[in-house]
Short mmCIF file of C-alpha atoms and ligand atoms in Angstrom, two decimals:
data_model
loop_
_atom_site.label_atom_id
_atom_site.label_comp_id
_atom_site.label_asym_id
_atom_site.label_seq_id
_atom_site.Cartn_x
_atom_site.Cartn_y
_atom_site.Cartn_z
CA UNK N 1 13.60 132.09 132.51
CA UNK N 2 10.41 131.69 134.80
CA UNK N 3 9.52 127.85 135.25
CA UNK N 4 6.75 127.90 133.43
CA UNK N 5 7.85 129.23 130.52
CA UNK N 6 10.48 126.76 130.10
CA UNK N 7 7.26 124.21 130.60
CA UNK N 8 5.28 125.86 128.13
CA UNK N 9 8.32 126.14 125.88
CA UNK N 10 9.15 121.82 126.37
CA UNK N 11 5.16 120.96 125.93
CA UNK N 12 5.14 122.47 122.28
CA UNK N 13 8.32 124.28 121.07
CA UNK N 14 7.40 124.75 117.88
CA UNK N 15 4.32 126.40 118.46
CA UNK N 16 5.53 128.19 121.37
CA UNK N 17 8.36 129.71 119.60
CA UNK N 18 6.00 130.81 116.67
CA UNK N 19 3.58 132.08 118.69
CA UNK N 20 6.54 134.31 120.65
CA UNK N 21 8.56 135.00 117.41
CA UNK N 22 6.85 138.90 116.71
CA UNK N 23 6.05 139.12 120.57
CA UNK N 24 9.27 142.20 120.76
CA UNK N 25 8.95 143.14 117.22
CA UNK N 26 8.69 146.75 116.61
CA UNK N 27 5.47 148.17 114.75
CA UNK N 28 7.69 148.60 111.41
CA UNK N 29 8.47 145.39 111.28
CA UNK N 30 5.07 143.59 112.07
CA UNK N 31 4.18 145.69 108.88
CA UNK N 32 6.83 144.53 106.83
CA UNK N 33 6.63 140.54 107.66
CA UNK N 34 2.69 140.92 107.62
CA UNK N 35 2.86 142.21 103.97
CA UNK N 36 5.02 139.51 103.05
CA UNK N 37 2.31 137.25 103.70
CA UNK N 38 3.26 135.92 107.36
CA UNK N 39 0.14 135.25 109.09
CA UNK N 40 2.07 135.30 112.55
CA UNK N 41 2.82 138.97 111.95
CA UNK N 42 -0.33 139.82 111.04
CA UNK N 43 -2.04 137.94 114.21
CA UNK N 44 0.75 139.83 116.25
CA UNK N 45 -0.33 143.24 114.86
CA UNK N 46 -3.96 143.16 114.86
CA UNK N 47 -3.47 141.74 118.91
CA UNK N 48 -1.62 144.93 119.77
CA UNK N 49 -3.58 147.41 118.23
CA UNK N 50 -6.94 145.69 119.13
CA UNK N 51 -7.64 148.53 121.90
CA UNK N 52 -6.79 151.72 120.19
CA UNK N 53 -9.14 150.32 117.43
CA UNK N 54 -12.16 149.84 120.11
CA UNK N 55 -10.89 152.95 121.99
CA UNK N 56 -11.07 154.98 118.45
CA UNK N 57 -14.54 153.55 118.05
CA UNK N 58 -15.55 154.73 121.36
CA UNK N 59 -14.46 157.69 121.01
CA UNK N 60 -16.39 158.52 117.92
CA UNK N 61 -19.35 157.06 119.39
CA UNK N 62 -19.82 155.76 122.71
CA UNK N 63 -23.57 154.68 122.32
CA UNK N 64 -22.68 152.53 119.53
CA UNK N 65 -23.95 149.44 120.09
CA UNK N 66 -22.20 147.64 116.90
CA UNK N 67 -18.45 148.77 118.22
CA UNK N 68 -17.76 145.09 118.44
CA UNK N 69 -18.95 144.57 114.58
CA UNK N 70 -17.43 147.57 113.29
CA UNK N 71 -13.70 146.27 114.73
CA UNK N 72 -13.94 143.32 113.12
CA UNK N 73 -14.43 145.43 109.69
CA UNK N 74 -11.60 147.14 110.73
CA UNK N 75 -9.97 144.27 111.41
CA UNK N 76 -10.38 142.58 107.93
CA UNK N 77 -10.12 145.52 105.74
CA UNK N 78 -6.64 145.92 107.58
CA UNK N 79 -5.89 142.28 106.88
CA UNK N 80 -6.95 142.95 103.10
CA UNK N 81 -5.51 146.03 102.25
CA UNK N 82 -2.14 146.40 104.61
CA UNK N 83 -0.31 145.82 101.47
CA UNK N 84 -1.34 148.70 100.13
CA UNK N 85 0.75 150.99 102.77
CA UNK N 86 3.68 151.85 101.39
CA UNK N 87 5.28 153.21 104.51
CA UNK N 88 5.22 150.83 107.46
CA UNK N 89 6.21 153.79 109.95
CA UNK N 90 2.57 155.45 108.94
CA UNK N 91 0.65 152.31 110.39
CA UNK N 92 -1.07 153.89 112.82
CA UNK N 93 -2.10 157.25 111.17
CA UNK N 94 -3.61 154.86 108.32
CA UNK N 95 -5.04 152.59 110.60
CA UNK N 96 -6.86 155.52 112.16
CA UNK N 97 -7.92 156.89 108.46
CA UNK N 98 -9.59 152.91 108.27
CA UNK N 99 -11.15 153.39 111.38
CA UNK N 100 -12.44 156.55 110.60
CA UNK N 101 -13.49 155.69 107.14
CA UNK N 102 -15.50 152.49 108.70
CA UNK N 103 -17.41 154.07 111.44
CA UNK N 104 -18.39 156.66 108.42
CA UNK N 105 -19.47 154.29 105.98
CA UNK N 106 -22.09 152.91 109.04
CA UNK N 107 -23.22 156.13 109.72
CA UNK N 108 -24.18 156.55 106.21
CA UNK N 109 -25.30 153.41 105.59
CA UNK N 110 -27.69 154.14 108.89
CA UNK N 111 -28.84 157.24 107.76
CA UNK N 112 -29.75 156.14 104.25
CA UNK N 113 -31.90 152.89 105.58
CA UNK N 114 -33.64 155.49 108.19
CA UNK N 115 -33.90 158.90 106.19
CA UNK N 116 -36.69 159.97 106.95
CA UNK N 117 -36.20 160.11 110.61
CA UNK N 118 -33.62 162.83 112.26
CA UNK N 119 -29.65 161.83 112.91
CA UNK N 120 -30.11 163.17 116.32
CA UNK N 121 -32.42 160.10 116.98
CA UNK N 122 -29.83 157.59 116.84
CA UNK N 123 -28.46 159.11 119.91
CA UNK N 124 -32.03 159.86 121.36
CA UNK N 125 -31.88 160.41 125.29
CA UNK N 126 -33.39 156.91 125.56
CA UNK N 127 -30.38 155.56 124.31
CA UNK N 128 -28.35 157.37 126.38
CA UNK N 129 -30.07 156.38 129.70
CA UNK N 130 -29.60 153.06 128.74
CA UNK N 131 -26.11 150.60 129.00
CA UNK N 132 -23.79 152.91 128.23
CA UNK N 133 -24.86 155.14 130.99
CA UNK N 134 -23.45 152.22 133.66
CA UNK N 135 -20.49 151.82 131.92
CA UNK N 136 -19.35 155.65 133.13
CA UNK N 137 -21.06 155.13 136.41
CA UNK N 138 -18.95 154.66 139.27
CA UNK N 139 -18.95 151.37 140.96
CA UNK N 140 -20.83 151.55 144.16
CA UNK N 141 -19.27 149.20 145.78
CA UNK N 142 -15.74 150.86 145.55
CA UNK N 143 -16.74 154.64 146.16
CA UNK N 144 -13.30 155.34 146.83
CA UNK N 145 -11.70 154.57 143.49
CA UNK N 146 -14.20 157.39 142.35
CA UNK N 147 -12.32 160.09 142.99
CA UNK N 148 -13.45 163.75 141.60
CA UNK N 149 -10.93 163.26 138.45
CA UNK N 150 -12.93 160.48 137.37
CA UNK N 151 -16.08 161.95 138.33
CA UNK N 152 -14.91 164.63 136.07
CA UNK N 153 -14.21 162.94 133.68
CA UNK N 154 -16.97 160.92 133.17
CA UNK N 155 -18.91 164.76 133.16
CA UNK N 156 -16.74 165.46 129.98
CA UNK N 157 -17.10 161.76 128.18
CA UNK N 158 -21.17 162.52 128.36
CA UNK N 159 -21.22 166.56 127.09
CA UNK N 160 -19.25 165.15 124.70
CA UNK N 161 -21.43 161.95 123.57
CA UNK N 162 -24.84 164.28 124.07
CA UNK N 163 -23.95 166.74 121.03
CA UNK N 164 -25.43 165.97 118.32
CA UNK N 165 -23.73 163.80 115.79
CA UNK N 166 -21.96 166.23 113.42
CA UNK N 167 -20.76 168.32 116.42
CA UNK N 168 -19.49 165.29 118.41
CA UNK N 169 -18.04 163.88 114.79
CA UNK N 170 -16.08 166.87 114.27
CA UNK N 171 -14.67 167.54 117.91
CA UNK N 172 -13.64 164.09 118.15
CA UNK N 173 -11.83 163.43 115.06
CA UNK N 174 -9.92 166.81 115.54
CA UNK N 175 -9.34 166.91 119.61
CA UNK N 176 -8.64 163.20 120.27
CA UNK N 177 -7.26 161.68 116.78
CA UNK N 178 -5.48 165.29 115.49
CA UNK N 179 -7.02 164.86 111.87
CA UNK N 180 -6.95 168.98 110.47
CA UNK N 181 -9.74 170.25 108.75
CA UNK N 182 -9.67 168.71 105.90
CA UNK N 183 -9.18 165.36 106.62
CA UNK N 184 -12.39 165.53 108.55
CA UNK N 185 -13.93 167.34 105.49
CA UNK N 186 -12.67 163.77 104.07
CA UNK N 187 -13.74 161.97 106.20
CA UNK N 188 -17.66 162.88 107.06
CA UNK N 189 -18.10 164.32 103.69
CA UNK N 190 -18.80 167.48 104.41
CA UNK N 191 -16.98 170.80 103.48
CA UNK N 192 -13.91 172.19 104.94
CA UNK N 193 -16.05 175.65 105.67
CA UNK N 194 -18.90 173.18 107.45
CA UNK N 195 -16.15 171.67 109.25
CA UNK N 196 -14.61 174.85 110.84
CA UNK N 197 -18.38 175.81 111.54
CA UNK N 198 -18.95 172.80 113.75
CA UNK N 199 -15.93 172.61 115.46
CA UNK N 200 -16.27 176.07 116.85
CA UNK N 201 -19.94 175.51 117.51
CA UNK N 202 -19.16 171.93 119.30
CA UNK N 203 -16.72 174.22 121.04
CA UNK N 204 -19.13 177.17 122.14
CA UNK N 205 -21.53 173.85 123.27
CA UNK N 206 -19.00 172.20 125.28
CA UNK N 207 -18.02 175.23 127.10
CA UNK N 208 -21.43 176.01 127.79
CA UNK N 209 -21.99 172.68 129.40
CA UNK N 210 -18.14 172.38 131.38
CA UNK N 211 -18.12 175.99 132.42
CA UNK N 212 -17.99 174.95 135.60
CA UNK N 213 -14.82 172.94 134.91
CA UNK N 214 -13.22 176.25 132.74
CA UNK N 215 -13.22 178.65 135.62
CA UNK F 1 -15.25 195.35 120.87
CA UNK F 2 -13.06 196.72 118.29
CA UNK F 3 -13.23 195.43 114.50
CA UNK F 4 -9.67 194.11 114.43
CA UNK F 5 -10.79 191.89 117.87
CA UNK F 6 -13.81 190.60 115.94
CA UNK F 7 -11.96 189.63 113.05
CA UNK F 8 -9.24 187.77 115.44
CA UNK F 9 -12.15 186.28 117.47
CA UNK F 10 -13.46 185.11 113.81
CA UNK F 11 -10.21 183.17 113.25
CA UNK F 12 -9.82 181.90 116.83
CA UNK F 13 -10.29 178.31 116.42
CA UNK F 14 -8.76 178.06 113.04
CA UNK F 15 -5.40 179.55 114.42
CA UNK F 16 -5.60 177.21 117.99
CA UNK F 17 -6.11 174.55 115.12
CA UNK F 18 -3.15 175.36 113.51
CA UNK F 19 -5.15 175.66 110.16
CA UNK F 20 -3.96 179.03 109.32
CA UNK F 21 -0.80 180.39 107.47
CA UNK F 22 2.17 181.83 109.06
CA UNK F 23 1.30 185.36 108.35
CA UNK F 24 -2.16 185.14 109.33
CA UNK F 25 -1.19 183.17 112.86
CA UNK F 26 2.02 186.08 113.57
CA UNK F 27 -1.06 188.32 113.33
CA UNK F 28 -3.47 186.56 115.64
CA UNK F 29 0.11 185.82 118.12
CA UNK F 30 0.56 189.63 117.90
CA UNK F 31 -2.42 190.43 118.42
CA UNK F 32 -2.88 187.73 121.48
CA UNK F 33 0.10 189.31 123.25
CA UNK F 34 -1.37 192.71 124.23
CA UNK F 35 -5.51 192.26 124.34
CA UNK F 36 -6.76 190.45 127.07
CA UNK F 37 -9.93 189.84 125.88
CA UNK F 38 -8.80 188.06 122.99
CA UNK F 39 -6.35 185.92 125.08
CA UNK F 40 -8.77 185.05 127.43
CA UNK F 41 -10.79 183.51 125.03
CA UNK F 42 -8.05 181.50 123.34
CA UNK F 43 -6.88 180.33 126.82
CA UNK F 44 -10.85 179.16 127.46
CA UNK F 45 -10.61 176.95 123.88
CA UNK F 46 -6.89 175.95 124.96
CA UNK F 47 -8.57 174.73 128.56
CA UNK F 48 -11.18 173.28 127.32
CA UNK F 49 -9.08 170.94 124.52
CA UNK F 50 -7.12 169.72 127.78
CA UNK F 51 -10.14 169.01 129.16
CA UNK F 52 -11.50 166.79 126.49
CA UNK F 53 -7.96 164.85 126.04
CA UNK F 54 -7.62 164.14 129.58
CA UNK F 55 -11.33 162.76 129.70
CA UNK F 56 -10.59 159.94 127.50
CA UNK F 57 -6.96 159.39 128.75
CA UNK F 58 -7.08 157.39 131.39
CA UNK F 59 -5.34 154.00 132.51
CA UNK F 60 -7.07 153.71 135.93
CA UNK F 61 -10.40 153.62 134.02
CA UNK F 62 -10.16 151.23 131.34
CA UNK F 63 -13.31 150.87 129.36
CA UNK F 64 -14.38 146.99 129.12
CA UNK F 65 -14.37 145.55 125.67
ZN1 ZN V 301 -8.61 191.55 120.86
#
């Protein structure tokens, strides 16, 4: 045991060894104890899947400036509802329905308080030349960590976030979180034959854009 | 273009999606296996799906929370 551990461990032990006791749990069981009401479990299982619920987020859309809002509503309706899943080993396929089902409900809500104006202008170019731009930038004062992989993928990340909503919404939920048609039909609320429509259009605009990366 | 390749072109991203049923993917696998014009477009979807996973895969460029 490393020294100051063993300090840690003699300052407080009871509150060391509670905040430790889920630390090698296995998914499964976070679930279990969670549902059971242990607040430990639940602290432990929000902590490890706090960056697959921002990098979800990002995914759907990087230009989102309320990413940080929208995981705490993931957050709390996982807190409120976890006893509702029945099978712990499905945690992370139903955390990604919540995730999904979140950053929808926004989008709607968005749309409804701004319908008269266009989708597309929530993710007008203005927007895009803005933070989030400098984020995928690479760092000038370490040129060599940008090597053409990242270059080239930072090329992708942007096609991708530049199609328009629907297109992006589609692509996204079926490259990068495997939902099939109909769950994103589910999902965005739209109709299993719009959904095949966009994904092969989102397709014909991506390889448009990358065909110099599909040679 | 032949009708049979437009049809199969039709279907393309349904059967790289897996959304199709067996009989209707044999077809498209079948067909796939001697027209190169088809497969060449399948590959370019197949590609391009790589592309778009690797993108966001990445533990040397972590995105700050
Ligand atoms: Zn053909």
């Amino acid at each position: 045991m490393k020294l100051k551990n063993f300090v840690n461990i003699m300052k407080n032990p009871r509150e060391y060894f509670q905040k430790n006791k889920y630390k090698n749990s296995d998914t499964s069981d976070l679930v279990i104890n969670a549902q059971s009401g242990d607040n430990l479990a639940m602290d432990e299982l929000i902590r490890r899947y706090e960056s697959y619920i921002y990098m979800r987020l990002y995914q759907l859309d990087p230009q989102n400036e309320n990413i940080k809002d929208l995981m705490q509503d993931v957050m709390l309706r996982v807190a409120r509802s976890l006893k509702s899943l029945k099978n712990p080993k499905r945690f992370q396929s139903w955390l990604s329905q919540i995730i999904t089902n979140i950053f929808f409900d926004e989008l709607r809500k968005k749309r409804r308080k701004m319908n008269t104006v266009s989708i597309d202008s929530f993710f007008s170019e203005e927007e895009e030349n803005s933070k989030n731009e400098k984020e995928l930038e690479c760092p000038k004062d370490s040129p060599d960590k940008c090597s053409e992989a990242s270059e080239m993928k930072r090329i992708i990340r942007r096609a991708i976030s530049e199609l328009e909503e629907p297109y992006r919404a589609a692509i996204v939920l079926r490259e990068l979180q495997g939902f099939s048609y109909d769950e994103i039909a589910n999902a965005t609320g739209a109709s299993v034959g719009t959904v095949k429509s966009r994904i092969a259009r989102a397709r014909q605009k991506l390889q448009t854009k990358l065909k110099d990366y599909l040679q | 273009m032949n009708t049979e390749c437009e049809y199969i072109q039709s279907r393309m991203h349904e059967y790289f999606d897996d959304e199709l049923d067996y009989e209707m993917s044999l077809r498209i696998k079948k067909h796939l296996e001697h027209c190169s014009e088809c497969r060449e477009i399948y590959e370019k979807i197949s590609k391009l799906s790589n592309l778009i996973k690797q993108s966001f895969n990445s533990s040397s460029e972590s995105i700050s929370l």
